[in-house]
């Protein structure tokens, strides 16, 4: 009987301890807050995330999303892997270091640049099938009189993708049983409206080859593209191209 009484007293003491000591401690831990990154604007799939698109807020540890990002440096300059909406938390699966798939680039178009395809007239003309998404290339143009030049407006152009005659993009090309691949017949590039007009003219009146300029990190690639944009902004394209 005494043992039962003792056990009962111990149980009562433990219950009181849980109620007044352990429970408040657990609640206190769960109520702690952590700084996380949250979007304050809508960001389109494939678009670069800027500092003005995000903020750092404190939320309860109990409400932390899986793989949430806590440092702005891990988000700014990255790219959205899907459409992101104001109020969404930044998570590892929503951002990527690169946005070079054709879907990423096409989804990020906002009117200042356009996507345009040009024909590959020969195996060599498309860099022997070795072009990759995100490459920076120069467009070499040979006219009907066999004069060849690199137009000033097409010195640095970004490759979005290459596509086979069957409509298969570079990302989705499958190796054949003999180890070969179906070769592309067009190259889709990211250009300004002015460049698109120049390319459309050459598509009808000349033969184009591409020359690889740079393949690597986005920061360096963008330096080439920015230089091209600055040139176009300062010069009359039609006159500049006449002068090479």
PDB file of C-alpha atoms in Angstrom:
ATOM      1  CA  UNK A   1       0.000   0.000   0.000  1.00  0.00           C
ATOM      2  CA  UNK A   2       2.820   2.353   0.921  1.00  0.00           C
ATOM      3  CA  UNK A   3       4.503   1.640  -2.444  1.00  0.00           C
ATOM      4  CA  UNK A   4       1.310   2.543  -4.302  1.00  0.00           C
ATOM      5  CA  UNK A   5       0.998   5.736  -2.315  1.00  0.00           C
ATOM      6  CA  UNK A   6       4.596   6.637  -3.055  1.00  0.00           C
ATOM      7  CA  UNK A   7       4.125   5.928  -6.756  1.00  0.00           C
ATOM      8  CA  UNK A   8       1.009   8.066  -6.785  1.00  0.00           C
ATOM      9  CA  UNK A   9       2.833  10.949  -5.152  1.00  0.00           C
ATOM     10  CA  UNK A  10       5.668  10.684  -7.675  1.00  0.00           C
ATOM     11  CA  UNK A  11       3.175  10.713 -10.565  1.00  0.00           C
ATOM     12  CA  UNK A  12       1.492  13.795  -9.159  1.00  0.00           C
ATOM     13  CA  UNK A  13       4.849  15.543  -8.814  1.00  0.00           C
ATOM     14  CA  UNK A  14       5.807  14.611 -12.405  1.00  0.00           C
ATOM     15  CA  UNK A  15       2.469  15.886 -13.702  1.00  0.00           C
ATOM     16  CA  UNK A  16       2.966  19.194 -11.934  1.00  0.00           C
ATOM     17  CA  UNK A  17       6.507  19.416 -13.285  1.00  0.00           C
ATOM     18  CA  UNK A  18       5.326  18.769 -16.837  1.00  0.00           C
ATOM     19  CA  UNK A  19       2.522  21.318 -16.507  1.00  0.00           C
ATOM     20  CA  UNK A  20       4.503  24.134 -14.968  1.00  0.00           C
ATOM     21  CA  UNK A  21       8.061  23.493 -16.099  1.00  0.00           C
ATOM     22  CA  UNK A  22       8.406  21.344 -19.222  1.00  0.00           C
ATOM     23  CA  UNK A  23       5.396  22.642 -21.182  1.00  0.00           C
ATOM     24  CA  UNK A  24       6.343  26.331 -20.859  1.00  0.00           C
ATOM     25  CA  UNK A  25       9.899  25.457 -21.888  1.00  0.00           C
ATOM     26  CA  UNK A  26       8.691  23.633 -25.016  1.00  0.00           C
ATOM     27  CA  UNK A  27       6.326  26.476 -25.872  1.00  0.00           C
ATOM     28  CA  UNK A  28       9.094  28.991 -25.397  1.00  0.00           C
ATOM     29  CA  UNK A  29      11.364  27.084 -27.774  1.00  0.00           C
ATOM     30  CA  UNK A  30       8.638  26.748 -30.410  1.00  0.00           C
ATOM     31  CA  UNK A  31       7.828  30.466 -30.149  1.00  0.00           C
ATOM     32  CA  UNK A  32      11.376  31.486 -31.028  1.00  0.00           C
ATOM     33  CA  UNK A  33      11.656  33.264 -34.356  1.00  0.00           C
ATOM     34  CA  UNK A  34      14.111  32.988 -37.227  1.00  0.00           C
ATOM     35  CA  UNK A  35      14.942  35.465 -39.986  1.00  0.00           C
ATOM     36  CA  UNK A  36      13.965  34.205 -43.447  1.00  0.00           C
ATOM     37  CA  UNK A  37      13.772  35.638 -46.955  1.00  0.00           C
ATOM     38  CA  UNK A  38      10.339  36.503 -48.360  1.00  0.00           C
ATOM     39  CA  UNK A  39       9.308  37.899 -51.757  1.00  0.00           C
ATOM     40  CA  UNK A  40       7.656  41.317 -51.855  1.00  0.00           C
ATOM     41  CA  UNK A  41       7.009  41.311 -55.608  1.00  0.00           C
ATOM     42  CA  UNK A  42       5.899  38.787 -58.239  1.00  0.00           C
ATOM     43  CA  UNK A  43       8.859  37.242 -60.096  1.00  0.00           C
ATOM     44  CA  UNK A  44       8.372  35.472 -63.420  1.00  0.00           C
ATOM     45  CA  UNK A  45       9.815  32.054 -64.168  1.00  0.00           C
ATOM     46  CA  UNK A  46      13.387  32.458 -65.390  1.00  0.00           C
ATOM     47  CA  UNK A  47      13.708  36.085 -64.288  1.00  0.00           C
ATOM     48  CA  UNK A  48      16.698  37.309 -62.305  1.00  0.00           C
ATOM     49  CA  UNK A  49      15.863  38.020 -58.658  1.00  0.00           C
ATOM     50  CA  UNK A  50      16.858  41.504 -57.509  1.00  0.00           C
ATOM     51  CA  UNK A  51      17.350  42.946 -54.040  1.00  0.00           C
ATOM     52  CA  UNK A  52      14.144  44.948 -54.488  1.00  0.00           C
ATOM     53  CA  UNK A  53      12.167  41.726 -54.960  1.00  0.00           C
ATOM     54  CA  UNK A  54      12.785  40.382 -51.453  1.00  0.00           C
ATOM     55  CA  UNK A  55      12.863  41.238 -47.762  1.00  0.00           C
ATOM     56  CA  UNK A  56      14.017  39.561 -44.562  1.00  0.00           C
ATOM     57  CA  UNK A  57      11.314  38.842 -41.962  1.00  0.00           C
ATOM     58  CA  UNK A  58      11.138  36.972 -38.668  1.00  0.00           C
ATOM     59  CA  UNK A  59       8.738  34.040 -38.347  1.00  0.00           C
ATOM     60  CA  UNK A  60       8.112  31.417 -35.691  1.00  0.00           C
ATOM     61  CA  UNK A  61      10.300  28.328 -35.840  1.00  0.00           C
ATOM     62  CA  UNK A  62       7.147  26.232 -35.856  1.00  0.00           C
ATOM     63  CA  UNK A  63       6.112  27.853 -39.157  1.00  0.00           C
ATOM     64  CA  UNK A  64       9.420  27.487 -40.994  1.00  0.00           C
ATOM     65  CA  UNK A  65       8.919  26.052 -44.516  1.00  0.00           C
ATOM     66  CA  UNK A  66      11.166  23.217 -45.640  1.00  0.00           C
ATOM     67  CA  UNK A  67      14.484  24.357 -47.155  1.00  0.00           C
ATOM     68  CA  UNK A  68      13.690  28.012 -46.480  1.00  0.00           C
ATOM     69  CA  UNK A  69      16.525  30.427 -47.302  1.00  0.00           C
ATOM     70  CA  UNK A  70      17.680  32.714 -44.508  1.00  0.00           C
ATOM     71  CA  UNK A  71      20.356  34.785 -46.261  1.00  0.00           C
ATOM     72  CA  UNK A  72      19.543  37.377 -48.968  1.00  0.00           C
ATOM     73  CA  UNK A  73      22.920  36.744 -50.589  1.00  0.00           C
ATOM     74  CA  UNK A  74      21.715  33.255 -51.499  1.00  0.00           C
ATOM     75  CA  UNK A  75      18.795  34.729 -53.465  1.00  0.00           C
ATOM     76  CA  UNK A  76      19.863  38.019 -55.074  1.00  0.00           C
ATOM     77  CA  UNK A  77      21.271  37.455 -58.565  1.00  0.00           C
ATOM     78  CA  UNK A  78      19.764  33.969 -58.810  1.00  0.00           C
ATOM     79  CA  UNK A  79      16.875  33.006 -61.105  1.00  0.00           C
ATOM     80  CA  UNK A  80      13.326  31.876 -60.422  1.00  0.00           C
ATOM     81  CA  UNK A  81      12.640  28.224 -61.253  1.00  0.00           C
ATOM     82  CA  UNK A  82       8.894  28.917 -61.451  1.00  0.00           C
ATOM     83  CA  UNK A  83       6.488  31.838 -61.195  1.00  0.00           C
ATOM     84  CA  UNK A  84       6.896  33.294 -57.697  1.00  0.00           C
ATOM     85  CA  UNK A  85       4.248  35.464 -56.060  1.00  0.00           C
ATOM     86  CA  UNK A  86       4.387  38.257 -53.513  1.00  0.00           C
ATOM     87  CA  UNK A  87       4.384  36.761 -50.012  1.00  0.00           C
ATOM     88  CA  UNK A  88       6.090  33.491 -50.999  1.00  0.00           C
ATOM     89  CA  UNK A  89       9.082  32.456 -48.928  1.00  0.00           C
ATOM     90  CA  UNK A  90      12.381  31.874 -50.736  1.00  0.00           C
ATOM     91  CA  UNK A  91      13.204  28.170 -50.691  1.00  0.00           C
ATOM     92  CA  UNK A  92      16.048  26.227 -52.259  1.00  0.00           C
ATOM     93  CA  UNK A  93      13.811  24.719 -54.950  1.00  0.00           C
ATOM     94  CA  UNK A  94      12.562  28.137 -56.098  1.00  0.00           C
ATOM     95  CA  UNK A  95      15.933  29.603 -57.095  1.00  0.00           C
ATOM     96  CA  UNK A  96      18.769  28.490 -59.337  1.00  0.00           C
ATOM     97  CA  UNK A  97      22.225  29.776 -60.243  1.00  0.00           C
ATOM     98  CA  UNK A  98      21.516  29.528 -63.965  1.00  0.00           C
ATOM     99  CA  UNK A  99      18.494  30.088 -66.162  1.00  0.00           C
ATOM    100  CA  UNK A 100      19.718  28.803 -69.485  1.00  0.00           C
ATOM    101  CA  UNK A 101      17.061  26.278 -70.441  1.00  0.00           C
ATOM    102  CA  UNK A 102      14.900  27.492 -73.317  1.00  0.00           C
ATOM    103  CA  UNK A 103      11.846  27.371 -71.049  1.00  0.00           C
ATOM    104  CA  UNK A 104      13.563  29.603 -68.481  1.00  0.00           C
ATOM    105  CA  UNK A 105      14.625  32.209 -71.020  1.00  0.00           C
ATOM    106  CA  UNK A 106      11.365  32.246 -72.980  1.00  0.00           C
ATOM    107  CA  UNK A 107       9.365  32.575 -69.768  1.00  0.00           C
ATOM    108  CA  UNK A 108      11.422  35.603 -68.718  1.00  0.00           C
ATOM    109  CA  UNK A 109      10.803  37.680 -71.874  1.00  0.00           C
ATOM    110  CA  UNK A 110       9.293  41.063 -71.011  1.00  0.00           C
ATOM    111  CA  UNK A 111       9.347  42.926 -74.319  1.00  0.00           C
ATOM    112  CA  UNK A 112      12.818  44.484 -74.261  1.00  0.00           C
ATOM    113  CA  UNK A 113      14.292  41.366 -75.893  1.00  0.00           C
ATOM    114  CA  UNK A 114      12.830  38.784 -78.274  1.00  0.00           C
ATOM    115  CA  UNK A 115      13.632  35.193 -79.205  1.00  0.00           C
ATOM    116  CA  UNK A 116      14.363  34.501 -82.860  1.00  0.00           C
ATOM    117  CA  UNK A 117      15.460  31.416 -84.779  1.00  0.00           C
ATOM    118  CA  UNK A 118      17.938  31.380 -87.644  1.00  0.00           C
ATOM    119  CA  UNK A 119      18.655  28.554 -90.060  1.00  0.00           C
ATOM    120  CA  UNK A 120      21.810  26.447 -89.890  1.00  0.00           C
ATOM    121  CA  UNK A 121      22.764  25.971 -93.530  1.00  0.00           C
ATOM    122  CA  UNK A 122      25.566  23.489 -92.916  1.00  0.00           C
ATOM    123  CA  UNK A 123      27.108  21.234 -90.276  1.00  0.00           C
ATOM    124  CA  UNK A 124      29.944  23.714 -89.766  1.00  0.00           C
ATOM    125  CA  UNK A 125      27.547  26.656 -89.677  1.00  0.00           C
ATOM    126  CA  UNK A 126      26.157  25.547 -86.326  1.00  0.00           C
ATOM    127  CA  UNK A 127      29.568  24.890 -84.720  1.00  0.00           C
ATOM    128  CA  UNK A 128      29.352  21.205 -85.679  1.00  0.00           C
ATOM    129  CA  UNK A 129      26.510  20.554 -83.240  1.00  0.00           C
ATOM    130  CA  UNK A 130      28.535  21.728 -80.230  1.00  0.00           C
ATOM    131  CA  UNK A 131      26.519  24.814 -79.279  1.00  0.00           C
ATOM    132  CA  UNK A 132      25.031  24.878 -75.786  1.00  0.00           C
ATOM    133  CA  UNK A 133      22.298  26.930 -74.190  1.00  0.00           C
ATOM    134  CA  UNK A 134      23.728  30.169 -72.820  1.00  0.00           C
ATOM    135  CA  UNK A 135      26.695  30.338 -75.213  1.00  0.00           C
ATOM    136  CA  UNK A 136      27.715  33.786 -76.429  1.00  0.00           C
ATOM    137  CA  UNK A 137      28.345  33.746 -80.176  1.00  0.00           C
ATOM    138  CA  UNK A 138      29.135  36.079 -83.052  1.00  0.00           C
ATOM    139  CA  UNK A 139      27.088  35.813 -86.239  1.00  0.00           C
ATOM    140  CA  UNK A 140      29.242  35.626 -89.373  1.00  0.00           C
ATOM    141  CA  UNK A 141      27.379  36.636 -92.525  1.00  0.00           C
ATOM    142  CA  UNK A 142      28.295  35.728 -96.118  1.00  0.00           C
ATOM    143  CA  UNK A 143      26.331  37.597 -98.791  1.00  0.00           C
ATOM    144  CA  UNK A 144      25.546  36.556-102.368  1.00  0.00           C
ATOM    145  CA  UNK A 145      28.838  38.057-103.547  1.00  0.00           C
ATOM    146  CA  UNK A 146      30.761  35.852-101.092  1.00  0.00           C
ATOM    147  CA  UNK A 147      31.683  38.799 -98.884  1.00  0.00           C
ATOM    148  CA  UNK A 148      31.891  37.718 -95.251  1.00  0.00           C
ATOM    149  CA  UNK A 149      31.749  39.902 -92.153  1.00  0.00           C
ATOM    150  CA  UNK A 150      30.564  39.956 -88.552  1.00  0.00           C
ATOM    151  CA  UNK A 151      27.985  42.767 -88.378  1.00  0.00           C
ATOM    152  CA  UNK A 152      28.625  45.122 -85.476  1.00  0.00           C
ATOM    153  CA  UNK A 153      25.093  44.568 -84.197  1.00  0.00           C
ATOM    154  CA  UNK A 154      25.594  40.792 -84.057  1.00  0.00           C
ATOM    155  CA  UNK A 155      29.004  40.612 -82.432  1.00  0.00           C
ATOM    156  CA  UNK A 156      27.686  39.202 -79.138  1.00  0.00           C
ATOM    157  CA  UNK A 157      24.468  37.199 -79.131  1.00  0.00           C
ATOM    158  CA  UNK A 158      23.159  34.733 -76.568  1.00  0.00           C
ATOM    159  CA  UNK A 159      22.084  31.250 -77.673  1.00  0.00           C
ATOM    160  CA  UNK A 160      18.754  30.216 -76.135  1.00  0.00           C
ATOM    161  CA  UNK A 161      18.779  26.752 -77.664  1.00  0.00           C
ATOM    162  CA  UNK A 162      19.338  24.757 -80.832  1.00  0.00           C
ATOM    163  CA  UNK A 163      16.534  22.706 -82.373  1.00  0.00           C
ATOM    164  CA  UNK A 164      16.459  19.665 -84.642  1.00  0.00           C
ATOM    165  CA  UNK A 165      14.272  19.327 -87.725  1.00  0.00           C
ATOM    166  CA  UNK A 166      11.901  17.297 -85.555  1.00  0.00           C
ATOM    167  CA  UNK A 167      11.445  20.197 -83.141  1.00  0.00           C
ATOM    168  CA  UNK A 168      13.590  18.773 -80.339  1.00  0.00           C
ATOM    169  CA  UNK A 169      15.506  21.371 -78.303  1.00  0.00           C
ATOM    170  CA  UNK A 170      19.118  20.878 -77.213  1.00  0.00           C
ATOM    171  CA  UNK A 171      18.084  20.040 -73.643  1.00  0.00           C
ATOM    172  CA  UNK A 172      15.860  17.198 -74.815  1.00  0.00           C
ATOM    173  CA  UNK A 173      17.924  15.551 -77.549  1.00  0.00           C
ATOM    174  CA  UNK A 174      18.267  11.799 -76.935  1.00  0.00           C
ATOM    175  CA  UNK A 175      21.243   9.728 -78.012  1.00  0.00           C
ATOM    176  CA  UNK A 176      20.564   7.273 -80.821  1.00  0.00           C
ATOM    177  CA  UNK A 177      21.307   3.554 -80.483  1.00  0.00           C
ATOM    178  CA  UNK A 178      24.511   3.968 -82.493  1.00  0.00           C
ATOM    179  CA  UNK A 179      25.722   6.708 -80.153  1.00  0.00           C
ATOM    180  CA  UNK A 180      24.977   9.585 -82.516  1.00  0.00           C
ATOM    181  CA  UNK A 181      22.598  12.500 -82.008  1.00  0.00           C
ATOM    182  CA  UNK A 182      20.133  14.205 -84.309  1.00  0.00           C
ATOM    183  CA  UNK A 183      21.783  17.446 -85.369  1.00  0.00           C
ATOM    184  CA  UNK A 184      20.110  20.843 -84.995  1.00  0.00           C
ATOM    185  CA  UNK A 185      18.817  22.748 -88.011  1.00  0.00           C
ATOM    186  CA  UNK A 186      18.050  26.069 -86.299  1.00  0.00           C
ATOM    187  CA  UNK A 187      19.539  28.223 -83.572  1.00  0.00           C
ATOM    188  CA  UNK A 188      17.263  30.320 -81.361  1.00  0.00           C
ATOM    189  CA  UNK A 189      18.927  33.463 -80.033  1.00  0.00           C
ATOM    190  CA  UNK A 190      18.045  36.247 -77.604  1.00  0.00           C
ATOM    191  CA  UNK A 191      18.160  39.612 -79.367  1.00  0.00           C
ATOM    192  CA  UNK A 192      16.724  43.113 -79.358  1.00  0.00           C
ATOM    193  CA  UNK A 193      13.990  44.066 -81.814  1.00  0.00           C
ATOM    194  CA  UNK A 194      16.586  45.930 -83.895  1.00  0.00           C
ATOM    195  CA  UNK A 195      18.836  42.869 -84.063  1.00  0.00           C
ATOM    196  CA  UNK A 196      15.849  40.700 -85.005  1.00  0.00           C
ATOM    197  CA  UNK A 197      15.195  42.886 -88.047  1.00  0.00           C
ATOM    198  CA  UNK A 198      18.821  42.566 -89.125  1.00  0.00           C
ATOM    199  CA  UNK A 199      18.719  38.789 -88.695  1.00  0.00           C
ATOM    200  CA  UNK A 200      15.465  38.499 -90.650  1.00  0.00           C
ATOM    201  CA  UNK A 201      17.088  40.309 -93.565  1.00  0.00           C
ATOM    202  CA  UNK A 202      20.150  38.064 -93.485  1.00  0.00           C
ATOM    203  CA  UNK A 203      17.965  34.958 -93.209  1.00  0.00           C
ATOM    204  CA  UNK A 204      16.568  35.801 -96.663  1.00  0.00           C
ATOM    205  CA  UNK A 205      19.635  37.257 -98.341  1.00  0.00           C
ATOM    206  CA  UNK A 206      22.733  35.609 -96.875  1.00  0.00           C
ATOM    207  CA  UNK A 207      24.260  32.527 -95.248  1.00  0.00           C
ATOM    208  CA  UNK A 208      25.037  32.676 -91.540  1.00  0.00           C
ATOM    209  CA  UNK A 209      27.632  30.871 -89.441  1.00  0.00           C
ATOM    210  CA  UNK A 210      28.127  31.170 -85.704  1.00  0.00           C
ATOM    211  CA  UNK A 211      31.456  31.567 -83.952  1.00  0.00           C
ATOM    212  CA  UNK A 212      31.703  30.759 -80.251  1.00  0.00           C
ATOM    213  CA  UNK A 213      32.877  33.754 -78.201  1.00  0.00           C
ATOM    214  CA  UNK A 214      32.318  32.662 -74.606  1.00  0.00           C
ATOM    215  CA  UNK A 215      30.959  29.769 -72.568  1.00  0.00           C
ATOM    216  CA  UNK A 216      30.959  30.012 -68.791  1.00  0.00           C
ATOM    217  CA  UNK A 217      29.487  31.887 -65.856  1.00  0.00           C
ATOM    218  CA  UNK A 218      26.533  34.229 -66.335  1.00  0.00           C
ATOM    219  CA  UNK A 219      28.304  37.263 -64.897  1.00  0.00           C
ATOM    220  CA  UNK A 220      30.985  37.197 -67.590  1.00  0.00           C
ATOM    221  CA  UNK A 221      28.492  36.318 -70.327  1.00  0.00           C
ATOM    222  CA  UNK A 222      26.384  39.323 -69.365  1.00  0.00           C
ATOM    223  CA  UNK A 223      29.400  41.611 -69.794  1.00  0.00           C
ATOM    224  CA  UNK A 224      29.480  40.698 -73.491  1.00  0.00           C
ATOM    225  CA  UNK A 225      25.721  41.184 -73.848  1.00  0.00           C
ATOM    226  CA  UNK A 226      25.812  44.512 -72.013  1.00  0.00           C
ATOM    227  CA  UNK A 227      28.585  45.720 -74.303  1.00  0.00           C
ATOM    228  CA  UNK A 228      26.452  44.779 -77.300  1.00  0.00           C
ATOM    229  CA  UNK A 229      23.394  46.557 -75.865  1.00  0.00           C
ATOM    230  CA  UNK A 230      25.447  49.697 -75.209  1.00  0.00           C
ATOM    231  CA  UNK A 231      26.729  49.676 -78.766  1.00  0.00           C
ATOM    232  CA  UNK A 232      23.228  49.355 -80.195  1.00  0.00           C
ATOM    233  CA  UNK A 233      21.949  52.139 -77.937  1.00  0.00           C
ATOM    234  CA  UNK A 234      24.678  54.520 -79.125  1.00  0.00           C
ATOM    235  CA  UNK A 235      24.746  53.678 -82.841  1.00  0.00           C
ATOM    236  CA  UNK A 236      22.471  53.454 -85.804  1.00  0.00           C
ATOM    237  CA  UNK A 237      22.509  49.734 -86.563  1.00  0.00           C
ATOM    238  CA  UNK A 238      21.984  49.998 -90.301  1.00  0.00           C
ATOM    239  CA  UNK A 239      24.875  52.444 -90.642  1.00  0.00           C
ATOM    240  CA  UNK A 240      27.106  50.541 -88.219  1.00  0.00           C
ATOM    241  CA  UNK A 241      26.586  47.271 -90.061  1.00  0.00           C
ATOM    242  CA  UNK A 242      27.451  48.874 -93.364  1.00  0.00           C
ATOM    243  CA  UNK A 243      30.782  49.776 -91.837  1.00  0.00           C
ATOM    244  CA  UNK A 244      31.267  46.323 -90.271  1.00  0.00           C
TER     245      UNK A 244
END
